[in-house]
PDB file of C-alpha atoms in Angstrom:
ATOM      1  CA  MET U  80      13.923  35.670  73.450  1.00 55.00           C
ATOM      2  CA  ALA U  81      16.938  36.048  75.728  1.00 56.00           C
ATOM      3  CA  THR U  82      16.656  38.303  78.725  1.00 58.00           C
ATOM      4  CA  ASP U  83      19.479  39.823  80.655  1.00 57.00           C
ATOM      5  CA  LYS U  84      19.136  38.878  84.335  1.00 62.00           C
ATOM      6  CA  ARG U  85      21.729  41.380  85.569  1.00 56.00           C
ATOM      7  CA  PRO U  86      20.556  44.660  87.061  1.00 56.00           C
ATOM      8  CA  ALA U  87      20.892  47.756  84.872  1.00 59.00           C
ATOM      9  CA  THR U  88      23.785  49.009  86.991  1.00 63.00           C
ATOM     10  CA  ASP U  89      26.162  46.916  89.041  1.00 56.00           C
ATOM     11  CA  PRO U  90      26.025  48.106  92.659  1.00 63.00           C
ATOM     12  CA  VAL U  91      29.682  47.225  93.305  1.00 67.00           C
ATOM     13  CA  PRO U  92      32.311  47.799  90.621  1.00 64.00           C
ATOM     14  CA  PRO U  93      34.778  44.976  90.055  1.00 68.00           C
ATOM     15  CA  PRO U  94      37.886  45.184  92.224  1.00 71.00           C
ATOM     16  CA  ARG U  95      40.911  46.992  90.819  1.00 74.00           C
ATOM     17  CA  GLY U  96      44.306  45.372  90.665  1.00 80.00           C
ATOM     18  CA  LYS U  97      46.817  45.737  93.486  1.00 84.00           C
ATOM     19  CA  ILE U  98      48.954  48.227  91.579  1.00 85.00           C
ATOM     20  CA  ALA U  99      45.934  50.350  90.672  1.00 81.00           C
ATOM     21  CA  GLU U 100      44.773  50.343  94.302  1.00 82.00           C
ATOM     22  CA  ARG U 101      48.208  51.537  95.453  1.00 85.00           C
ATOM     23  CA  LEU U 102      48.480  54.254  92.807  1.00 84.00           C
ATOM     24  CA  LEU U 103      44.856  55.383  92.910  1.00 86.00           C
ATOM     25  CA  PRO U 104      43.522  54.826  96.429  1.00 85.00           C
ATOM     26  CA  GLY U 105      40.036  55.975  97.352  1.00 83.00           C
ATOM     27  CA  GLY U 106      37.758  58.283  95.450  1.00 86.00           C
ATOM     28  CA  THR U 107      35.292  57.388  92.745  1.00 89.00           C
ATOM     29  CA  GLU U 108      35.805  56.455  89.139  1.00 89.00           C
ATOM     30  CA  PRO U 109      35.762  59.595  86.971  1.00 90.00           C
ATOM     31  CA  ASP U 110      33.998  59.801  83.652  1.00 92.00           C
ATOM     32  CA  PRO U 111      36.062  57.615  81.277  1.00 91.00           C
ATOM     33  CA  ARG U 112      36.326  60.520  78.817  1.00 95.00           C
ATOM     34  CA  PHE U 113      38.334  62.507  81.362  1.00 94.00           C
ATOM     35  CA  THR U 114      40.588  59.564  82.165  1.00 93.00           C
ATOM     36  CA  LEU U 115      41.210  59.006  78.450  1.00 96.00           C
ATOM     37  CA  ALA U 116      41.917  62.734  77.931  1.00 96.00           C
ATOM     38  CA  ASN U 117      44.427  62.575  80.791  1.00 95.00           C
ATOM     39  CA  GLU U 118      46.051  59.577  79.106  1.00 96.00           C
ATOM     40  CA  ARG U 119      46.249  61.398  75.752  1.00 97.00           C
ATOM     41  CA  THR U 120      47.941  64.335  77.471  1.00 95.00           C
ATOM     42  CA  PHE U 121      50.414  61.939  79.083  1.00 95.00           C
ATOM     43  CA  LEU U 122      51.180  60.426  75.688  1.00 97.00           C
ATOM     44  CA  ALA U 123      51.738  63.896  74.201  1.00 95.00           C
ATOM     45  CA  TRP U 124      54.272  64.633  76.948  1.00 94.00           C
ATOM     46  CA  ILE U 125      55.978  61.291  76.241  1.00 96.00           C
ATOM     47  CA  ARG U 126      56.094  62.107  72.524  1.00 96.00           C
ATOM     48  CA  THR U 127      57.764  65.425  73.349  1.00 93.00           C
ATOM     49  CA  SER U 128      60.279  63.697  75.628  1.00 94.00           C
ATOM     50  CA  LEU U 129      61.148  61.264  72.827  1.00 96.00           C
ATOM     51  CA  ALA U 130      61.716  64.214  70.480  1.00 95.00           C
ATOM     52  CA  LEU U 131      64.072  65.791  73.022  1.00 92.00           C
ATOM     53  CA  LEU U 132      65.963  62.506  73.383  1.00 95.00           C
ATOM     54  CA  ALA U 133      66.234  62.205  69.605  1.00 96.00           C
ATOM     55  CA  GLY U 134      67.438  65.823  69.400  1.00 93.00           C
ATOM     56  CA  GLY U 135      70.137  65.178  71.975  1.00 94.00           C
ATOM     57  CA  ILE U 136      71.337  62.113  70.104  1.00 96.00           C
ATOM     58  CA  ALA U 137      71.251  63.984  66.787  1.00 95.00           C
ATOM     59  CA  ILE U 138      73.289  66.901  68.129  1.00 92.00           C
ATOM     60  CA  GLU U 139      75.960  64.567  69.468  1.00 94.00           C
ATOM     61  CA  ALA U 140      76.027  62.386  66.345  1.00 94.00           C
ATOM     62  CA  PHE U 141      75.765  64.915  63.515  1.00 92.00           C
ATOM     63  CA  THR U 142      77.079  68.311  64.586  1.00 89.00           C
ATOM     64  CA  ALA U 143      80.771  67.679  65.232  1.00 89.00           C
ATOM     65  CA  ASP U 144      81.737  70.201  62.534  1.00 88.00           C
ATOM     66  CA  LEU U 145      79.204  72.826  63.679  1.00 83.00           C
ATOM     67  CA  PHE U 146      79.839  73.138  67.436  1.00 81.00           C
ATOM     68  CA  LEU U 147      82.902  73.019  69.614  1.00 85.00           C
ATOM     69  CA  GLU U 148      83.052  69.746  71.517  1.00 91.00           C
ATOM     70  CA  PRO U 149      82.148  71.170  74.966  1.00 91.00           C
ATOM     71  CA  VAL U 150      79.178  73.079  73.508  1.00 85.00           C
ATOM     72  CA  ARG U 151      78.020  70.050  71.518  1.00 90.00           C
ATOM     73  CA  LYS U 152      78.275  67.716  74.490  1.00 93.00           C
ATOM     74  CA  GLY U 153      76.601  70.270  76.756  1.00 89.00           C
ATOM     75  CA  LEU U 154      73.658  70.748  74.399  1.00 87.00           C
ATOM     76  CA  ALA U 155      73.280  67.023  73.852  1.00 92.00           C
ATOM     77  CA  ALA U 156      73.432  66.318  77.589  1.00 93.00           C
ATOM     78  CA  ALA U 157      70.928  69.108  78.306  1.00 88.00           C
ATOM     79  CA  LEU U 158      68.442  67.754  75.767  1.00 89.00           C
ATOM     80  CA  LEU U 159      68.872  64.189  77.013  1.00 94.00           C
ATOM     81  CA  ALA U 160      68.428  65.266  80.640  1.00 92.00           C
ATOM     82  CA  LEU U 161      65.386  67.339  79.704  1.00 89.00           C
ATOM     83  CA  GLY U 162      63.883  64.367  77.854  1.00 93.00           C
ATOM     84  CA  MET U 163      64.399  62.129  80.893  1.00 94.00           C
ATOM     85  CA  LEU U 164      62.967  64.769  83.230  1.00 91.00           C
ATOM     86  CA  LEU U 165      59.942  65.276  81.007  1.00 92.00           C
ATOM     87  CA  SER U 166      59.316  61.557  80.748  1.00 94.00           C
ATOM     88  CA  ALA U 167      59.369  61.117  84.533  1.00 94.00           C
ATOM     89  CA  GLY U 168      57.453  64.355  85.093  1.00 92.00           C
ATOM     90  CA  SER U 169      54.710  63.285  82.706  1.00 94.00           C
ATOM     91  CA  ALA U 170      54.122  60.106  84.710  1.00 94.00           C
ATOM     92  CA  VAL U 171      53.931  62.096  87.949  1.00 94.00           C
ATOM     93  CA  ARG U 172      51.578  64.573  86.289  1.00 94.00           C
ATOM     94  CA  TRP U 173      49.314  61.792  85.002  1.00 95.00           C
ATOM     95  CA  ILE U 174      48.945  60.207  88.419  1.00 95.00           C
ATOM     96  CA  ARG U 175      48.360  63.547  90.180  1.00 94.00           C
ATOM     97  CA  VAL U 176      45.626  64.520  87.710  1.00 96.00           C
ATOM     98  CA  GLU U 177      44.011  61.090  87.933  1.00 95.00           C
ATOM     99  CA  ARG U 178      43.955  61.267  91.741  1.00 94.00           C
ATOM    100  CA  SER U 179      42.507  64.781  91.611  1.00 95.00           C
ATOM    101  CA  MET U 180      39.709  63.693  89.311  1.00 95.00           C
ATOM    102  CA  ARG U 181      38.915  60.673  91.488  1.00 94.00           C
ATOM    103  CA  ASN U 182      38.793  62.776  94.648  1.00 94.00           C
ATOM    104  CA  LYS U 183      36.950  65.679  92.991  1.00 94.00           C
ATOM    105  CA  VAL U 184      39.559  68.287  93.963  1.00 94.00           C
ATOM    106  CA  PRO U 185      41.092  71.006  91.755  1.00 95.00           C
ATOM    107  CA  LEU U 186      43.651  69.822  89.243  1.00 92.00           C
ATOM    108  CA  PRO U 187      47.290  70.355  90.240  1.00 92.00           C
ATOM    109  CA  LEU U 188      49.472  72.887  88.473  1.00 89.00           C
ATOM    110  CA  PRO U 189      51.771  71.356  85.863  1.00 86.00           C
ATOM    111  CA  LEU U 190      55.137  72.009  87.564  1.00 84.00           C
ATOM    112  CA  ILE U 191      57.021  70.507  84.623  1.00 84.00           C
ATOM    113  CA  VAL U 192      55.857  73.307  82.284  1.00 86.00           C
ATOM    114  CA  PRO U 193      58.078  76.130  83.618  1.00 89.00           C
ATOM    115  CA  ILE U 194      61.060  73.774  83.788  1.00 83.00           C
ATOM    116  CA  LEU U 195      60.529  72.646  80.202  1.00 82.00           C
ATOM    117  CA  ALA U 196      59.972  76.185  78.947  1.00 88.00           C
ATOM    118  CA  GLY U 197      63.054  77.517  80.729  1.00 87.00           C
ATOM    119  CA  ALA U 198      65.293  74.701  79.546  1.00 81.00           C
ATOM    120  CA  GLY U 199      64.006  75.008  75.985  1.00 80.00           C
ATOM    121  CA  ALA U 200      64.654  78.749  76.004  1.00 88.00           C
ATOM    122  CA  LEU U 201      68.148  78.187  77.395  1.00 84.00           C
ATOM    123  CA  ALA U 202      68.952  75.603  74.703  1.00 77.00           C
ATOM    124  CA  ALA U 203      67.638  77.907  71.960  1.00 84.00           C
ATOM    125  CA  ALA U 204      69.628  80.847  73.340  1.00 88.00           C
ATOM    126  CA  THR U 205      72.788  78.729  73.430  1.00 79.00           C
ATOM    127  CA  ILE U 206      72.332  77.679  69.820  1.00 77.00           C
ATOM    128  CA  MET U 207      71.637  81.293  68.796  1.00 86.00           C
ATOM    129  CA  VAL U 208      74.795  82.510  70.535  1.00 85.00           C
ATOM    130  CA  VAL U 209      76.883  79.804  68.866  1.00 76.00           C
ATOM    131  CA  ILE U 210      75.457  80.594  65.427  1.00 79.00           C
ATOM    132  CA  LEU U 211      75.966  84.359  65.822  1.00 86.00           C
ATOM    133  CA  TRP U 212      79.448  83.842  67.256  1.00 79.00           C
ATOM    134  CA  ARG U 213      80.618  81.807  64.248  1.00 73.00           C
TER     135      ARG U 213
END
């Protein structure tokens, strides 16, 4: 019969890597379920940013006969910029939430949300104006 000679709980967790120590200094390890939920949220933001990038490419590539060139290029550039902003913002959001959980402080407000909502509304309004104007 094999017996486990390790204690039930390790008194000292294994050291984190150098990058992890720089990004997540101090605090205590949160419940893994919360860390994984934070990661899933990050991935959802990334998925949305990829959709915005694809939309920007699609508008530039396939709508030459629908929009005037300046409108088409403006919409495509706006969607591409929004996708880049969302991608970077999601990484910042992930790290801020992870630090908050580790330090047991309130979660930060998602500053990217009003920017994304405003830009999405502006893009939709532009498309509506173009469609009604035609």
